[in-house]
mmCIF file of C-alpha atoms and ligand atoms in Angstrom:
data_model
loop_
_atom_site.group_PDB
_atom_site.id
_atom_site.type_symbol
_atom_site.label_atom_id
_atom_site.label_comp_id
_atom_site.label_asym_id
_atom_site.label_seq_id
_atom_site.Cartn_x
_atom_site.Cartn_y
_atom_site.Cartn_z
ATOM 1 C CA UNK A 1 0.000 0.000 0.000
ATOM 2 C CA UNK A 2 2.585 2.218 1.281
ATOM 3 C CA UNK A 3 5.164 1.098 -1.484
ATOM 4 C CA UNK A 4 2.428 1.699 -4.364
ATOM 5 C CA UNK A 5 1.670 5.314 -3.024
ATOM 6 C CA UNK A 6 5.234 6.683 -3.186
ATOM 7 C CA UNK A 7 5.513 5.083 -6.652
ATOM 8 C CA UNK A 8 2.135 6.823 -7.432
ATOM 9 C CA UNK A 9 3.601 10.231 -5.908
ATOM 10 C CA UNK A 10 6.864 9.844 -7.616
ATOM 11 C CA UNK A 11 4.947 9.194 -11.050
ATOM 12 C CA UNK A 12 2.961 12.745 -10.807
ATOM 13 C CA UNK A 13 6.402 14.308 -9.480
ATOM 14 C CA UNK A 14 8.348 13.272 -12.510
ATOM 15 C CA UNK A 15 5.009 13.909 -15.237
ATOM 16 C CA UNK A 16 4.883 17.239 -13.439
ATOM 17 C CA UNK A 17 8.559 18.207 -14.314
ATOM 18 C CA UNK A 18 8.761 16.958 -17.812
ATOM 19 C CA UNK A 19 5.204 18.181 -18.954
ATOM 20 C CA UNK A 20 5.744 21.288 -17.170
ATOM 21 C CA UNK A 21 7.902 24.189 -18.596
ATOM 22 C CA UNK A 22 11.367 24.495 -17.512
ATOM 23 C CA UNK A 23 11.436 26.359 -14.191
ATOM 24 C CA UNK A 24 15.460 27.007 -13.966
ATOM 25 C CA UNK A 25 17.505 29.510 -16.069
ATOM 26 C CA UNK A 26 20.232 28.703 -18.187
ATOM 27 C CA UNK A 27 21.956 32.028 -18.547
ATOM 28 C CA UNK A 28 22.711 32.520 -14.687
ATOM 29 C CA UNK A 29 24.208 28.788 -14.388
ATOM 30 C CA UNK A 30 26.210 28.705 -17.678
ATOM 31 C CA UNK A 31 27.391 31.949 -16.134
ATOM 32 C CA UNK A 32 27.912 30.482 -12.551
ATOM 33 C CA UNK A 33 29.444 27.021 -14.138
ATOM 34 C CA UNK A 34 31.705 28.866 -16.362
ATOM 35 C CA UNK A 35 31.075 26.482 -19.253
ATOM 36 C CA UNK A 36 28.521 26.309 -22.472
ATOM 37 C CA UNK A 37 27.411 23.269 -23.024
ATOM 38 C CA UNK A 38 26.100 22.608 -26.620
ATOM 39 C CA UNK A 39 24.964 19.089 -28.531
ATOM 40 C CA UNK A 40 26.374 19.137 -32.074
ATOM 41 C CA UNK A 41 27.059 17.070 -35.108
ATOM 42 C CA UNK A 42 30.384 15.677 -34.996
ATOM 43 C CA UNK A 43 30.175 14.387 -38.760
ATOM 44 C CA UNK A 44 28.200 16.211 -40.825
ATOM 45 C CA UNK A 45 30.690 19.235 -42.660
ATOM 46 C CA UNK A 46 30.142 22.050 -42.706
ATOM 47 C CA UNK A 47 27.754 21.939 -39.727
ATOM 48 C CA UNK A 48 29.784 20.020 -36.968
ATOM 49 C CA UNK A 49 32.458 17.502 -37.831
ATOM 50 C CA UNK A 50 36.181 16.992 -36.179
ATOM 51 C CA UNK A 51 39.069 18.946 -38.176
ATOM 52 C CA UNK A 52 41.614 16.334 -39.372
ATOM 53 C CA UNK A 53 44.230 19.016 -38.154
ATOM 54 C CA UNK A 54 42.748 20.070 -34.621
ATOM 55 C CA UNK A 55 40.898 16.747 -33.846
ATOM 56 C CA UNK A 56 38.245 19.130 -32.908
ATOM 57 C CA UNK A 57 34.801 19.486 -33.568
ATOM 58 C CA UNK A 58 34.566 22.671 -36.284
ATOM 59 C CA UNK A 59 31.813 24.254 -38.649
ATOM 60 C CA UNK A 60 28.804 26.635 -39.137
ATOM 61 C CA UNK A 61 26.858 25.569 -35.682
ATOM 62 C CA UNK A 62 30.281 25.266 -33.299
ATOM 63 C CA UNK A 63 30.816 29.162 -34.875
ATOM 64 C CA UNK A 64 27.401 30.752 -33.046
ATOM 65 C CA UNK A 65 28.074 28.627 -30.288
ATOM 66 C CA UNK A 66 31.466 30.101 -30.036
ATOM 67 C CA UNK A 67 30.311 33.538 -30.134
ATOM 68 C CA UNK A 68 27.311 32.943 -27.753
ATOM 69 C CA UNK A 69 29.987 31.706 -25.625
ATOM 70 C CA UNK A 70 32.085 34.671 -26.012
ATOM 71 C CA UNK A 71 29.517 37.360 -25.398
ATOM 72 C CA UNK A 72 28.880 35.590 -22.044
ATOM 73 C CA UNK A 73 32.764 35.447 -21.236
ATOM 74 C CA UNK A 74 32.571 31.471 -20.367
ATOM 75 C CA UNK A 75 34.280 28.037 -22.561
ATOM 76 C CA UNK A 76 32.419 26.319 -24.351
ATOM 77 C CA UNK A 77 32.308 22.576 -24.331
ATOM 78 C CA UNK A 78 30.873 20.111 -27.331
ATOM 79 C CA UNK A 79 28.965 17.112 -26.727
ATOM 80 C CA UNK A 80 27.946 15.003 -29.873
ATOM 81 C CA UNK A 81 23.993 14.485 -30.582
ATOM 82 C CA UNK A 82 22.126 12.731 -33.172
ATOM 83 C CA UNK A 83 18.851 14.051 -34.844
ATOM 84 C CA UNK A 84 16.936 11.848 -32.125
ATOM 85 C CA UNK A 85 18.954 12.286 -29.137
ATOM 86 C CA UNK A 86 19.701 16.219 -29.486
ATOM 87 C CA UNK A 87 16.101 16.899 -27.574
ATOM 88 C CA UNK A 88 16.194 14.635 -24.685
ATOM 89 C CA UNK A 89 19.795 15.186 -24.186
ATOM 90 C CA UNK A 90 18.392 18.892 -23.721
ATOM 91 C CA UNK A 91 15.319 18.108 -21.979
ATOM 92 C CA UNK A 92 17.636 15.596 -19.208
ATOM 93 C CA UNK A 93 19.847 18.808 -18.651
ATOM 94 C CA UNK A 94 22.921 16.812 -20.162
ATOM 95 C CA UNK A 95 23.369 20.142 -22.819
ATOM 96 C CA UNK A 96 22.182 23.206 -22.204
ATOM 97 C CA UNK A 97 21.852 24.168 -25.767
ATOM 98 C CA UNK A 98 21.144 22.438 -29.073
ATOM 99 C CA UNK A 99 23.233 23.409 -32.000
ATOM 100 C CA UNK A 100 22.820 20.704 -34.444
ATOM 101 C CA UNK A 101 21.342 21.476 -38.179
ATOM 102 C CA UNK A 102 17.781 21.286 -36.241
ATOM 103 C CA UNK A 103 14.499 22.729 -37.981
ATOM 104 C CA UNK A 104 12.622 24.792 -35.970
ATOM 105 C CA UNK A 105 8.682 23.921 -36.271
ATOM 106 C CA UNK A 106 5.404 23.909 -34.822
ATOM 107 C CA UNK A 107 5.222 20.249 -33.598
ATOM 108 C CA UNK A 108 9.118 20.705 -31.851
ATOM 109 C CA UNK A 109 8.401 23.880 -30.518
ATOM 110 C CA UNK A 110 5.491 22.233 -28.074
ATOM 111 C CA UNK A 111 8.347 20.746 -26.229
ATOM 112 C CA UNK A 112 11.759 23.129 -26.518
ATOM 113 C CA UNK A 113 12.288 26.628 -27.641
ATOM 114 C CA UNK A 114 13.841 27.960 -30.647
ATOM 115 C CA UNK A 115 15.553 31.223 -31.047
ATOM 116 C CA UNK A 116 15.317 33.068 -34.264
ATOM 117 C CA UNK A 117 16.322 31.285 -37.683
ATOM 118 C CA UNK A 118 20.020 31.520 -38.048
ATOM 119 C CA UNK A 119 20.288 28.984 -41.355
ATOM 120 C CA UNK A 120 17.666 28.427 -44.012
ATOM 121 C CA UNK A 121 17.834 25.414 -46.379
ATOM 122 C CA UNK A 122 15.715 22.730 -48.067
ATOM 123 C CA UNK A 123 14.986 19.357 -48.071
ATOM 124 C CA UNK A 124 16.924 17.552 -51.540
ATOM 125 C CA UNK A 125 18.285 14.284 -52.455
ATOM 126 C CA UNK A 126 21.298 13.041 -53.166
ATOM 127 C CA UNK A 127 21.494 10.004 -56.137
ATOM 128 C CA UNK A 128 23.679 8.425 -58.920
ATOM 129 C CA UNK A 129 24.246 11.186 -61.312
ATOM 130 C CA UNK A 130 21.480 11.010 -64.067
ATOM 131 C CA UNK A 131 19.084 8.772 -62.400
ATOM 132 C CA UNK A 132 16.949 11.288 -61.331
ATOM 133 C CA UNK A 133 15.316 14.423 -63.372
ATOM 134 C CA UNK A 134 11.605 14.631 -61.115
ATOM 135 C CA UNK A 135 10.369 12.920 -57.620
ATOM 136 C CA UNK A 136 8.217 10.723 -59.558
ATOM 137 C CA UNK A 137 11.628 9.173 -60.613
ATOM 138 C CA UNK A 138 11.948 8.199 -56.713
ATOM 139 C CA UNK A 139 8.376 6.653 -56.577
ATOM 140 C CA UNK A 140 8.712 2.958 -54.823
ATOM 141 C CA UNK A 141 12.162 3.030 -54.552
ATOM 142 C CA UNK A 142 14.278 2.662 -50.890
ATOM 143 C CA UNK A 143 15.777 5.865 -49.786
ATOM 144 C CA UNK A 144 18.257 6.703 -46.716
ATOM 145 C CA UNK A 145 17.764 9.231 -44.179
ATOM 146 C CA UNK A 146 18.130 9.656 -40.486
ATOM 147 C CA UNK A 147 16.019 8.991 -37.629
ATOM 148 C CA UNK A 148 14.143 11.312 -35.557
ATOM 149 C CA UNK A 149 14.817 14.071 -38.380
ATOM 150 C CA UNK A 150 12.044 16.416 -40.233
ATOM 151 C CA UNK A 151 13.933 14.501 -43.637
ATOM 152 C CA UNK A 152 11.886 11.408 -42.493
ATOM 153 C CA UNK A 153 8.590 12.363 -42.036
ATOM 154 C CA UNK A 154 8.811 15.087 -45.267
ATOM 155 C CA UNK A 155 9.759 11.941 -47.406
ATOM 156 C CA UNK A 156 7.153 9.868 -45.889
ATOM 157 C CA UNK A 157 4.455 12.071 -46.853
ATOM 158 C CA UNK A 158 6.146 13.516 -50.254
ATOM 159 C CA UNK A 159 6.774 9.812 -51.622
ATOM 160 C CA UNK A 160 4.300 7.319 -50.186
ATOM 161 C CA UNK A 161 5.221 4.084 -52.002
ATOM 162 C CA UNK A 162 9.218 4.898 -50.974
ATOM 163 C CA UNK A 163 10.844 2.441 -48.563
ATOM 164 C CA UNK A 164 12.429 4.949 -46.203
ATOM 165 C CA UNK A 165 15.657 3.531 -43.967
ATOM 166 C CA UNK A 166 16.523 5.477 -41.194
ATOM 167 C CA UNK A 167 19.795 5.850 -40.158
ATOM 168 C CA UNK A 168 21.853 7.355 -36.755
ATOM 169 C CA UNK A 169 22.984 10.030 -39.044
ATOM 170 C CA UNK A 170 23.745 11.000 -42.922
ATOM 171 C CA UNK A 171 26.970 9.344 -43.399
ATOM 172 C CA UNK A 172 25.606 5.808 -42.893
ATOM 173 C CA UNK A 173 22.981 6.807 -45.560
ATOM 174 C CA UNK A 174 25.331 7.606 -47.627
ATOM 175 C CA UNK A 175 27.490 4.905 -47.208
ATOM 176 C CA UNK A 176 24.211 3.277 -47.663
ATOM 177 C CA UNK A 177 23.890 4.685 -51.562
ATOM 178 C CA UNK A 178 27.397 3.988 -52.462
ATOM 179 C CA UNK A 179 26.853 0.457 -51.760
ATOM 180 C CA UNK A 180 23.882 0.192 -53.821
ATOM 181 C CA UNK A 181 21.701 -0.356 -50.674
ATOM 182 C CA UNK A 182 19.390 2.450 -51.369
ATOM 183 C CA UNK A 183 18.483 4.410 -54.545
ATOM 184 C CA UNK A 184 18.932 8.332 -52.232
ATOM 185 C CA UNK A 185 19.785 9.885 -49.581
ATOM 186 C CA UNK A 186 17.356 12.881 -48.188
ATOM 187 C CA UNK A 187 18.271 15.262 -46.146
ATOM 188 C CA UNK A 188 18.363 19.268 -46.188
ATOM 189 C CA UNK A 189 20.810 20.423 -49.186
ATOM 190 C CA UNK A 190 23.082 22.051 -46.986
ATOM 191 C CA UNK A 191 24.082 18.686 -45.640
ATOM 192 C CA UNK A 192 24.057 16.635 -48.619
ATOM 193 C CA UNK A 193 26.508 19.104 -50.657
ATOM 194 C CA UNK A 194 28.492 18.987 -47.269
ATOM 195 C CA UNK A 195 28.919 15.335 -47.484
ATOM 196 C CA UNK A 196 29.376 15.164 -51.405
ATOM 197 C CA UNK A 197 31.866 17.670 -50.475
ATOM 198 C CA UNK A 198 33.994 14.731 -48.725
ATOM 199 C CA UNK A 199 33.349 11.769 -50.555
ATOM 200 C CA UNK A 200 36.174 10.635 -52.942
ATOM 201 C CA UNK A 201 34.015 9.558 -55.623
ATOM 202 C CA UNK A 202 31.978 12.777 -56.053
ATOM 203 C CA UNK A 203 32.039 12.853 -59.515
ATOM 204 C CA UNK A 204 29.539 9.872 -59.446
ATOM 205 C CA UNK A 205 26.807 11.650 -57.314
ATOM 206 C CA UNK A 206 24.735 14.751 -57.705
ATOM 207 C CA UNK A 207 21.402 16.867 -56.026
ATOM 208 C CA UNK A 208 18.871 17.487 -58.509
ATOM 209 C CA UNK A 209 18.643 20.955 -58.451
ATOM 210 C CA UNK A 210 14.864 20.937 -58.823
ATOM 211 C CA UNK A 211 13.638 18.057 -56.690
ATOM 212 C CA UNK A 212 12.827 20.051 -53.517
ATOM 213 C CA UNK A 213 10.220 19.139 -50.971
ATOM 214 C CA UNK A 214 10.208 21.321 -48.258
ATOM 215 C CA UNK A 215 11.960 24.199 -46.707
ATOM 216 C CA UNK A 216 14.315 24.137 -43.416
ATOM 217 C CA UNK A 217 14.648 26.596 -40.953
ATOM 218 C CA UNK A 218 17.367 26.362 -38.690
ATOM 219 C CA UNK A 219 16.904 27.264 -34.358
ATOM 220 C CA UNK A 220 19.512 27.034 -31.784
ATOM 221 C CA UNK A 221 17.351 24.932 -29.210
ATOM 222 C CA UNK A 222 16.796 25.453 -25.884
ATOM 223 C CA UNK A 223 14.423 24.198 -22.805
ATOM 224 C CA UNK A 224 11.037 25.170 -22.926
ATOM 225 C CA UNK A 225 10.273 28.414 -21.062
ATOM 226 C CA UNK A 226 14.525 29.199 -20.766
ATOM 227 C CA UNK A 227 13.214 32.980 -21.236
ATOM 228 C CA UNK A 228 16.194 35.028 -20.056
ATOM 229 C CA UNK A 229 18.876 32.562 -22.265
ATOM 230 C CA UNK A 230 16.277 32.346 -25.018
ATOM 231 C CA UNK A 231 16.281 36.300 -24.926
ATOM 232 C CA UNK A 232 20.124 36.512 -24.570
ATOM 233 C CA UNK A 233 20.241 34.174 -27.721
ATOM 234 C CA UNK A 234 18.134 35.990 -29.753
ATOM 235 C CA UNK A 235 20.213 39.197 -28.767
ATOM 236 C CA UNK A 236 23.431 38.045 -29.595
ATOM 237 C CA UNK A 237 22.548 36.321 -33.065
ATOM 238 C CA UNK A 238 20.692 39.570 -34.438
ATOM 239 C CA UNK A 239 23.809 41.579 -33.205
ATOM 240 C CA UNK A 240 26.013 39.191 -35.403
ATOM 241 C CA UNK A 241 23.504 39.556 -37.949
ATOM 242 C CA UNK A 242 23.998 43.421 -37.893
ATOM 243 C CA UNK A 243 27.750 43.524 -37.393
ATOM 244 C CA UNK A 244 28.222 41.632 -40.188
ATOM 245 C CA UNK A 245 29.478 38.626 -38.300
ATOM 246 C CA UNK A 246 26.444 35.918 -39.246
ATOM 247 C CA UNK A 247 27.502 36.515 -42.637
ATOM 248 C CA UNK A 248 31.211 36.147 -42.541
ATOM 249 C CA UNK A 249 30.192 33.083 -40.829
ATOM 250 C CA UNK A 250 28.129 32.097 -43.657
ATOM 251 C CA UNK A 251 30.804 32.581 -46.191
ATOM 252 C CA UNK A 252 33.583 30.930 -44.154
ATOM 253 C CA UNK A 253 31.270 28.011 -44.712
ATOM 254 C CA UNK A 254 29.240 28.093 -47.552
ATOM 255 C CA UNK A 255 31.016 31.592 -50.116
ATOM 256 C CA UNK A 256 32.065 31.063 -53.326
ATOM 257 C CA UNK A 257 35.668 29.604 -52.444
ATOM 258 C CA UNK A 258 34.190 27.305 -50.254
ATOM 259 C CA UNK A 259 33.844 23.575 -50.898
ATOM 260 C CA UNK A 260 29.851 23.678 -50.356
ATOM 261 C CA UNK A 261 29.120 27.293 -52.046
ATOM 262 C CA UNK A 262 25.260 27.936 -51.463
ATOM 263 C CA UNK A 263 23.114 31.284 -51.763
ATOM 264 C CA UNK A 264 22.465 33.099 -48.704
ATOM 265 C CA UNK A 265 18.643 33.746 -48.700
ATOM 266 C CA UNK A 266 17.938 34.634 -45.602
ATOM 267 C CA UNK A 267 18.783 37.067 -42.684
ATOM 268 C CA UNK A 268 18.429 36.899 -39.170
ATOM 269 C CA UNK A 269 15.769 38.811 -37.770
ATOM 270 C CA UNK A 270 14.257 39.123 -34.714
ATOM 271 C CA UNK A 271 10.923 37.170 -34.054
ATOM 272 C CA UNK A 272 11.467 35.179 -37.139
HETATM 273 N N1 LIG B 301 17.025 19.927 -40.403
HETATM 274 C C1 LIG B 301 16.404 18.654 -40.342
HETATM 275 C C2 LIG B 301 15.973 18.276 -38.944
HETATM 276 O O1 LIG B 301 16.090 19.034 -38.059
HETATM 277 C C3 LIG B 301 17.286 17.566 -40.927
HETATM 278 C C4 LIG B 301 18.700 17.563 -40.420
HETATM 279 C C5 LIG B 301 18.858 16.798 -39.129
HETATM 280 O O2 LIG B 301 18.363 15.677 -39.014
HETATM 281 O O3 LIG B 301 19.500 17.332 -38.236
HETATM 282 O O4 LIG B 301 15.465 17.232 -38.686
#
């Protein structure tokens, strides 16, 4: 009797934290610890993936994290997350911010926050060259992605009859496709020219430049009602935007005489 109360009190004590909103506040312990703590890729150039000359973990995301960091005068530390770990990691308090190629939308935003859109892409796919002019090309046929991403469920609905394998992440898809094991990989284009980018054989490969299915904004994530760090966020990303610095970011990355040259088409801007 006894035994099944507690375990009934401990139930509603443990719903009541996780549906609830978060009641702490980042800013004043990142402060207080002295460290950032942010989830990242760790493979997927030029988001987050470890330099070959640093063994550290580089790119586009680490870059805002570093400057967040900087503006509030602490280190920053890296901890690798997967499209379907990066929001429990957050929600268990083992990061205290998600900066990891993530989509900001409706049904996530129920259960973190987002700050404004600091990337904007759109969901492509990645096949042998010349196999693929229109989606109907891709009708029935098995295509990589990863789990727990906005890739999956977009394909899903855009191609009904596809067989859709879900990966940890994009490289084993693509691994996946040069083996012959599926027909694409999907994924937003920013990340599929990053890891055509790499591969030896690229000559082999190419992203239909027409065969879009959805667009991709980009949020740094953080806990659900984190007002005061979501605020400080949003502060320090439009002041990079202003200064000039989100761009230069931008064209370290993705500029003309990079390896992944994309158009900028967006700007950050506050409540967007
Ligand atoms: N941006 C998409 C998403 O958040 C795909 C990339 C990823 O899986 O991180 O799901």
């Amino acid at each position: 009797m006894k035994k099944s109360l507690a375990l009934f009190l401990a139930a509603i004590f443990t719903f009541g934290l996780t549906a609830g909103a978060f009641a702490g506040d980042t800013l004043e312990d990142v402060k207080k610890k002295g460290v950032l703590v942010a989830g990242v890729k760790d493979s997927l150039p030029p988001f987050g993936y470890v330099d070959e000359k640093t063994r550290t973990i580089v790119g586009y995301d680490i870059d805002f994290i570093n400057a967040i960091a900087k503006k509030l005068g602490v280190k920053v530390e890296l901890k690798p997350v997967t499209s379907a770990t990066r929001m429990p990691q957050l929600k268990e308090g083992n990061i205290d911010i998600i900066a990891a190629t993530m989509t900001k939308n409706p049904e996530r935003a129920k259960e973190i926050d987002f700050s404004d859109t600091y990337f904007l892409t759109g969901q492509k796919f990645l096949v042998k060259k010349g196999s693929v002019k229109s989606l109907k090309d891709l009708e029935g046929k098995r295509i990589g992605t990863a789990k727990g991403s906005t890739s999956e469920q977009n394909v899903k609905k855009a191609l009904p009859t596809a067989e859709v394998l879900s990966f940890d992440d994009y490289p084993q898809a693509f691994l996946a496709l040069q083996q012959g094991k599926v027909s694409a990989v999907t994924t937003d284009e920013s990340i599929l020219a990053g890891l055509l980018a790499k591969a030896p054989n690229k000559k082999e490969f190419e992203i239909p430049p027409k065969v879009q299915i959805s667009e991709e904004p980009y949020g740094l994530g953080m806990r659900k009602g984190d007002a005061n760090f979501v605020a400080f966020v949003n502060k320090t990303i439009l002041e990079m935007e202003k200064k000039g610095e989100a761009k230069k970011i931008y064209d370290k990355w993705f500029g003309p005489k990079s390896e992944t040259p994309l158009t900028r088409t967006f700007k950050i801007e506050a409540g967007k």
